[in-house]
Short mmCIF file of N, CA and C in Angstrom, two decimals:
data_model
loop_
_atom_site.label_atom_id
_atom_site.label_comp_id
_atom_site.label_asym_id
_atom_site.label_seq_id
_atom_site.Cartn_x
_atom_site.Cartn_y
_atom_site.Cartn_z
N UNK A 1 95.69 91.60 77.12
CA UNK A 1 95.40 92.98 77.58
C UNK A 1 96.72 93.69 77.94
N UNK A 2 96.97 94.89 77.35
CA UNK A 2 98.23 95.57 77.64
C UNK A 2 98.25 96.06 79.08
N UNK A 3 99.50 96.10 79.59
CA UNK A 3 99.72 96.56 80.97
C UNK A 3 99.72 98.10 80.98
N UNK A 4 98.89 98.68 81.85
CA UNK A 4 98.90 100.12 81.99
C UNK A 4 99.95 100.50 83.05
N UNK A 5 100.75 101.44 82.74
CA UNK A 5 101.83 101.87 83.65
C UNK A 5 101.26 102.51 84.89
N UNK A 6 101.72 102.13 86.06
CA UNK A 6 101.26 102.75 87.31
C UNK A 6 102.00 104.05 87.59
N UNK A 7 101.51 104.79 88.53
CA UNK A 7 102.19 106.05 88.96
C UNK A 7 103.62 105.70 89.39
N UNK A 8 103.76 104.66 90.19
CA UNK A 8 105.10 104.25 90.67
C UNK A 8 106.03 103.93 89.48
N UNK A 9 105.52 103.22 88.52
CA UNK A 9 106.35 102.89 87.37
C UNK A 9 106.75 104.11 86.58
N UNK A 10 105.81 105.07 86.42
CA UNK A 10 106.13 106.34 85.73
C UNK A 10 107.16 107.13 86.54
N UNK A 11 107.04 107.15 87.84
CA UNK A 11 107.97 107.85 88.72
C UNK A 11 109.36 107.24 88.60
N UNK A 12 109.46 105.94 88.60
CA UNK A 12 110.73 105.26 88.47
C UNK A 12 111.37 105.49 87.09
N UNK A 13 110.53 105.48 86.05
CA UNK A 13 111.02 105.75 84.69
C UNK A 13 111.51 107.17 84.58
N UNK A 14 110.78 108.08 85.20
CA UNK A 14 111.19 109.52 85.15
C UNK A 14 112.51 109.72 85.86
N UNK A 15 112.73 109.00 86.99
CA UNK A 15 114.01 109.09 87.68
C UNK A 15 115.14 108.58 86.79
N UNK A 16 114.91 107.50 86.05
CA UNK A 16 115.92 106.98 85.14
C UNK A 16 116.23 107.99 84.03
N UNK A 17 115.19 108.61 83.47
CA UNK A 17 115.41 109.61 82.44
C UNK A 17 116.23 110.79 82.99
N UNK A 18 115.90 111.22 84.21
CA UNK A 18 116.63 112.33 84.84
C UNK A 18 118.10 111.95 85.01
N UNK A 19 118.32 110.75 85.55
CA UNK A 19 119.71 110.29 85.76
C UNK A 19 120.47 110.17 84.45
N UNK A 20 119.75 109.86 83.34
CA UNK A 20 120.39 109.78 82.04
C UNK A 20 120.51 111.20 81.39
N UNK A 21 120.17 112.20 82.14
CA UNK A 21 120.24 113.58 81.69
C UNK A 21 119.28 113.94 80.57
N UNK A 22 118.22 113.15 80.43
CA UNK A 22 117.15 113.49 79.49
C UNK A 22 116.13 114.31 80.29
N UNK A 23 116.48 115.55 80.55
CA UNK A 23 115.69 116.41 81.41
C UNK A 23 114.34 116.76 80.83
N UNK A 24 114.27 116.91 79.51
CA UNK A 24 112.97 117.25 78.90
C UNK A 24 112.06 116.02 78.94
N UNK A 25 112.61 114.86 78.68
CA UNK A 25 111.79 113.62 78.76
C UNK A 25 111.34 113.37 80.17
N UNK A 26 112.24 113.58 81.12
CA UNK A 26 111.89 113.43 82.56
C UNK A 26 110.80 114.40 82.94
N UNK A 27 110.93 115.66 82.50
CA UNK A 27 109.93 116.67 82.85
C UNK A 27 108.53 116.32 82.31
N UNK A 28 108.50 115.82 81.07
CA UNK A 28 107.21 115.45 80.50
C UNK A 28 106.53 114.38 81.34
N UNK A 29 107.30 113.38 81.73
CA UNK A 29 106.76 112.31 82.50
C UNK A 29 106.43 112.73 83.95
N UNK A 30 107.29 113.52 84.50
CA UNK A 30 107.08 114.00 85.89
C UNK A 30 105.85 114.92 85.97
N UNK A 31 105.57 115.66 84.92
CA UNK A 31 104.38 116.54 84.95
C UNK A 31 103.13 115.68 85.10
N UNK A 32 103.14 114.51 84.47
CA UNK A 32 101.99 113.62 84.60
C UNK A 32 101.92 113.02 86.02
N UNK A 33 103.08 112.65 86.54
CA UNK A 33 103.12 112.09 87.92
C UNK A 33 102.64 113.11 88.90
N UNK A 34 103.13 114.35 88.78
CA UNK A 34 102.73 115.41 89.71
C UNK A 34 101.22 115.68 89.62
N UNK A 35 100.67 115.61 88.40
CA UNK A 35 99.23 115.79 88.25
C UNK A 35 98.47 114.69 88.99
N UNK A 36 99.02 113.44 88.95
CA UNK A 36 98.34 112.31 89.60
C UNK A 36 98.49 112.31 91.10
N UNK A 37 99.64 112.77 91.61
CA UNK A 37 99.86 112.79 93.05
C UNK A 37 100.43 114.14 93.46
N UNK A 38 99.57 115.17 93.38
CA UNK A 38 100.07 116.55 93.64
C UNK A 38 100.55 116.78 95.05
N UNK A 39 100.13 115.94 95.98
CA UNK A 39 100.56 116.15 97.36
C UNK A 39 101.96 115.62 97.64
N UNK A 40 102.54 114.89 96.71
CA UNK A 40 103.86 114.29 96.91
C UNK A 40 104.97 115.30 96.58
N UNK A 41 105.89 115.52 97.54
CA UNK A 41 106.98 116.49 97.35
C UNK A 41 108.06 115.98 96.40
N UNK A 42 108.43 114.70 96.49
CA UNK A 42 109.54 114.13 95.72
C UNK A 42 109.38 114.35 94.21
N UNK A 43 108.27 113.94 93.61
CA UNK A 43 108.10 114.13 92.18
C UNK A 43 108.11 115.60 91.78
N UNK A 44 107.51 116.45 92.62
CA UNK A 44 107.45 117.88 92.29
C UNK A 44 108.85 118.50 92.34
N UNK A 45 109.66 118.10 93.30
CA UNK A 45 111.02 118.59 93.40
C UNK A 45 111.85 118.14 92.18
N UNK A 46 111.68 116.90 91.82
CA UNK A 46 112.45 116.36 90.68
C UNK A 46 111.96 117.06 89.38
N UNK A 47 110.68 117.35 89.30
CA UNK A 47 110.17 118.09 88.15
C UNK A 47 110.79 119.45 88.08
N UNK A 48 110.89 120.14 89.20
CA UNK A 48 111.51 121.46 89.23
C UNK A 48 112.98 121.33 88.81
N UNK A 49 113.66 120.32 89.27
CA UNK A 49 115.08 120.14 88.87
C UNK A 49 115.18 119.87 87.36
N UNK A 50 114.28 119.04 86.82
CA UNK A 50 114.26 118.75 85.38
C UNK A 50 114.05 120.06 84.61
N UNK A 51 113.11 120.86 85.06
CA UNK A 51 112.86 122.15 84.38
C UNK A 51 114.13 123.03 84.52
N UNK A 52 114.74 123.07 85.66
CA UNK A 52 115.93 123.90 85.87
C UNK A 52 117.03 123.46 84.88
N UNK A 53 117.29 122.18 84.80
CA UNK A 53 118.36 121.70 83.95
C UNK A 53 118.03 121.80 82.46
N UNK A 54 116.77 121.93 82.11
CA UNK A 54 116.42 122.12 80.71
C UNK A 54 116.12 123.57 80.42
N UNK A 55 116.53 124.46 81.32
CA UNK A 55 116.41 125.95 81.16
C UNK A 55 114.96 126.42 81.03
N UNK A 56 114.04 125.69 81.67
CA UNK A 56 112.65 126.12 81.74
C UNK A 56 112.48 126.76 83.14
N UNK A 57 113.13 127.86 83.34
CA UNK A 57 113.30 128.44 84.70
C UNK A 57 111.99 128.94 85.28
N UNK A 58 111.09 129.48 84.46
CA UNK A 58 109.80 129.92 84.96
C UNK A 58 109.02 128.76 85.51
N UNK A 59 109.03 127.65 84.80
CA UNK A 59 108.32 126.44 85.27
C UNK A 59 108.97 125.89 86.54
N UNK A 60 110.31 125.92 86.57
CA UNK A 60 111.01 125.44 87.79
C UNK A 60 110.59 126.28 88.98
N UNK A 61 110.59 127.62 88.79
CA UNK A 61 110.20 128.53 89.87
C UNK A 61 108.79 128.23 90.37
N UNK A 62 107.87 128.03 89.43
CA UNK A 62 106.51 127.72 89.80
C UNK A 62 106.38 126.48 90.66
N UNK A 63 107.05 125.41 90.24
CA UNK A 63 107.00 124.15 91.02
C UNK A 63 107.64 124.33 92.39
N UNK A 64 108.74 125.01 92.44
CA UNK A 64 109.44 125.22 93.73
C UNK A 64 108.60 126.03 94.69
N UNK A 65 107.92 127.04 94.19
CA UNK A 65 107.06 127.87 95.08
C UNK A 65 105.90 127.02 95.58
N UNK A 66 105.39 126.07 94.76
CA UNK A 66 104.31 125.20 95.25
C UNK A 66 104.86 124.27 96.36
N UNK A 67 106.06 123.75 96.19
CA UNK A 67 106.64 122.90 97.21
C UNK A 67 106.74 123.67 98.51
N UNK A 68 107.29 124.88 98.44
CA UNK A 68 107.50 125.73 99.63
C UNK A 68 106.14 126.10 100.27
N UNK A 69 105.15 126.37 99.46
CA UNK A 69 103.80 126.66 100.01
C UNK A 69 103.28 125.50 100.83
N UNK A 70 103.53 124.28 100.37
CA UNK A 70 103.03 123.09 101.07
C UNK A 70 103.93 122.67 102.21
N UNK A 71 105.22 122.91 102.06
CA UNK A 71 106.21 122.47 103.05
C UNK A 71 107.23 123.60 103.25
N UNK A 72 106.91 124.61 104.08
CA UNK A 72 107.75 125.79 104.20
C UNK A 72 109.17 125.54 104.73
N UNK A 73 109.45 124.36 105.28
CA UNK A 73 110.79 124.10 105.79
C UNK A 73 111.56 123.11 104.87
N UNK A 74 111.08 122.92 103.64
CA UNK A 74 111.80 122.04 102.70
C UNK A 74 113.07 122.79 102.20
N UNK A 75 114.16 122.48 102.86
CA UNK A 75 115.43 123.16 102.64
C UNK A 75 115.87 123.16 101.18
N UNK A 76 115.78 122.02 100.55
CA UNK A 76 116.26 121.92 99.17
C UNK A 76 115.47 122.81 98.20
N UNK A 77 114.17 122.94 98.45
CA UNK A 77 113.34 123.77 97.59
C UNK A 77 113.76 125.25 97.70
N UNK A 78 114.11 125.67 98.91
CA UNK A 78 114.59 127.06 99.08
C UNK A 78 115.90 127.24 98.33
N UNK A 79 116.81 126.28 98.43
CA UNK A 79 118.12 126.38 97.73
C UNK A 79 117.88 126.43 96.24
N UNK A 80 117.05 125.50 95.72
CA UNK A 80 116.81 125.47 94.27
C UNK A 80 116.11 126.74 93.80
N UNK A 81 115.19 127.25 94.57
CA UNK A 81 114.49 128.48 94.17
C UNK A 81 115.50 129.64 94.11
N UNK A 82 116.40 129.70 95.11
CA UNK A 82 117.42 130.75 95.08
C UNK A 82 118.28 130.63 93.84
N UNK A 83 118.68 129.44 93.52
CA UNK A 83 119.55 129.21 92.33
C UNK A 83 118.80 129.52 91.06
N UNK A 84 117.53 129.14 91.00
CA UNK A 84 116.69 129.40 89.83
C UNK A 84 116.54 130.94 89.61
N UNK A 85 116.31 131.65 90.67
CA UNK A 85 116.16 133.11 90.57
C UNK A 85 117.52 133.74 90.16
N UNK A 86 118.61 133.23 90.72
CA UNK A 86 119.94 133.73 90.33
C UNK A 86 120.15 133.55 88.83
N UNK A 87 119.78 132.38 88.34
CA UNK A 87 120.01 132.07 86.96
C UNK A 87 119.12 132.94 86.03
N UNK A 88 118.07 133.47 86.58
CA UNK A 88 117.21 134.39 85.83
C UNK A 88 117.67 135.83 85.98
N UNK A 89 118.78 136.04 86.67
CA UNK A 89 119.30 137.41 86.87
C UNK A 89 118.58 138.16 87.96
N UNK A 90 117.94 137.44 88.86
CA UNK A 90 117.16 138.04 89.95
C UNK A 90 117.89 137.81 91.28
N UNK A 91 119.16 138.21 91.34
CA UNK A 91 120.02 137.96 92.48
C UNK A 91 119.53 138.51 93.78
N UNK A 92 118.98 139.74 93.76
CA UNK A 92 118.47 140.34 94.98
C UNK A 92 117.33 139.50 95.58
N UNK A 93 116.44 139.05 94.75
CA UNK A 93 115.33 138.19 95.19
C UNK A 93 115.85 136.83 95.66
N UNK A 94 116.86 136.32 94.96
CA UNK A 94 117.43 135.02 95.26
C UNK A 94 118.09 134.98 96.65
N UNK A 95 118.70 136.08 97.04
CA UNK A 95 119.53 136.11 98.28
C UNK A 95 118.72 135.65 99.50
N UNK A 96 117.48 136.14 99.62
CA UNK A 96 116.72 135.76 100.80
C UNK A 96 116.40 134.27 100.82
N UNK A 97 116.13 133.69 99.64
CA UNK A 97 115.84 132.23 99.59
C UNK A 97 117.10 131.41 99.91
N UNK A 98 118.25 131.90 99.46
CA UNK A 98 119.51 131.19 99.72
C UNK A 98 119.85 131.31 101.22
N UNK A 99 119.59 132.48 101.82
CA UNK A 99 119.83 132.63 103.28
C UNK A 99 118.93 131.69 104.06
N UNK A 100 117.67 131.56 103.64
CA UNK A 100 116.73 130.67 104.29
C UNK A 100 117.20 129.22 104.20
N UNK A 101 117.64 128.82 103.00
CA UNK A 101 118.14 127.49 102.80
C UNK A 101 119.37 127.21 103.71
N UNK A 102 120.22 128.18 103.80
CA UNK A 102 121.42 128.02 104.68
C UNK A 102 120.99 127.89 106.12
N UNK A 103 120.00 128.66 106.54
CA UNK A 103 119.53 128.58 107.91
C UNK A 103 118.94 127.23 108.22
N UNK A 104 118.14 126.69 107.27
CA UNK A 104 117.52 125.37 107.49
C UNK A 104 118.57 124.29 107.57
N UNK A 105 119.66 124.45 106.84
CA UNK A 105 120.67 123.40 106.84
C UNK A 105 121.72 123.62 107.95
N UNK A 106 121.59 124.68 108.68
CA UNK A 106 122.53 124.97 109.76
C UNK A 106 123.79 125.62 109.30
N UNK A 107 123.83 126.12 108.04
CA UNK A 107 125.04 126.75 107.52
C UNK A 107 124.82 128.25 107.38
N UNK A 108 124.65 128.90 108.51
CA UNK A 108 124.45 130.35 108.47
C UNK A 108 125.71 131.03 107.98
N UNK A 109 125.59 131.96 107.04
CA UNK A 109 126.78 132.66 106.55
C UNK A 109 127.32 133.59 107.62
N UNK A 110 128.62 133.75 107.61
CA UNK A 110 129.23 134.62 108.62
C UNK A 110 128.94 136.07 108.24
N UNK A 111 128.73 136.88 109.25
CA UNK A 111 128.45 138.31 109.06
C UNK A 111 129.75 139.05 109.26
N UNK A 112 130.18 139.77 108.22
CA UNK A 112 131.46 140.50 108.31
C UNK A 112 131.20 141.96 108.16
#
């Protein structure tokens, strides 16, 4: 009887694909993992990063907004959302997310 891959095994394999810079392959696998465990932040954040690195910016934005909706103080999601919006040429919108990320990490920008 063939072994069916568990969610944990898929998650681990997706991390390896991401580390190998196979962002599209990682995203395909992570989309399945996120569907299976939608409440988990780690896989959703890595999915957003895989989308970002494979220039699927709309999908990255969608995943990051879902992370922030579930966990409003997830600093890295704010940072990534800001960078994703910047990369889409939406700098004005990005600025507030980047300021929020800086505030959560304790790195408030100096006011001049």
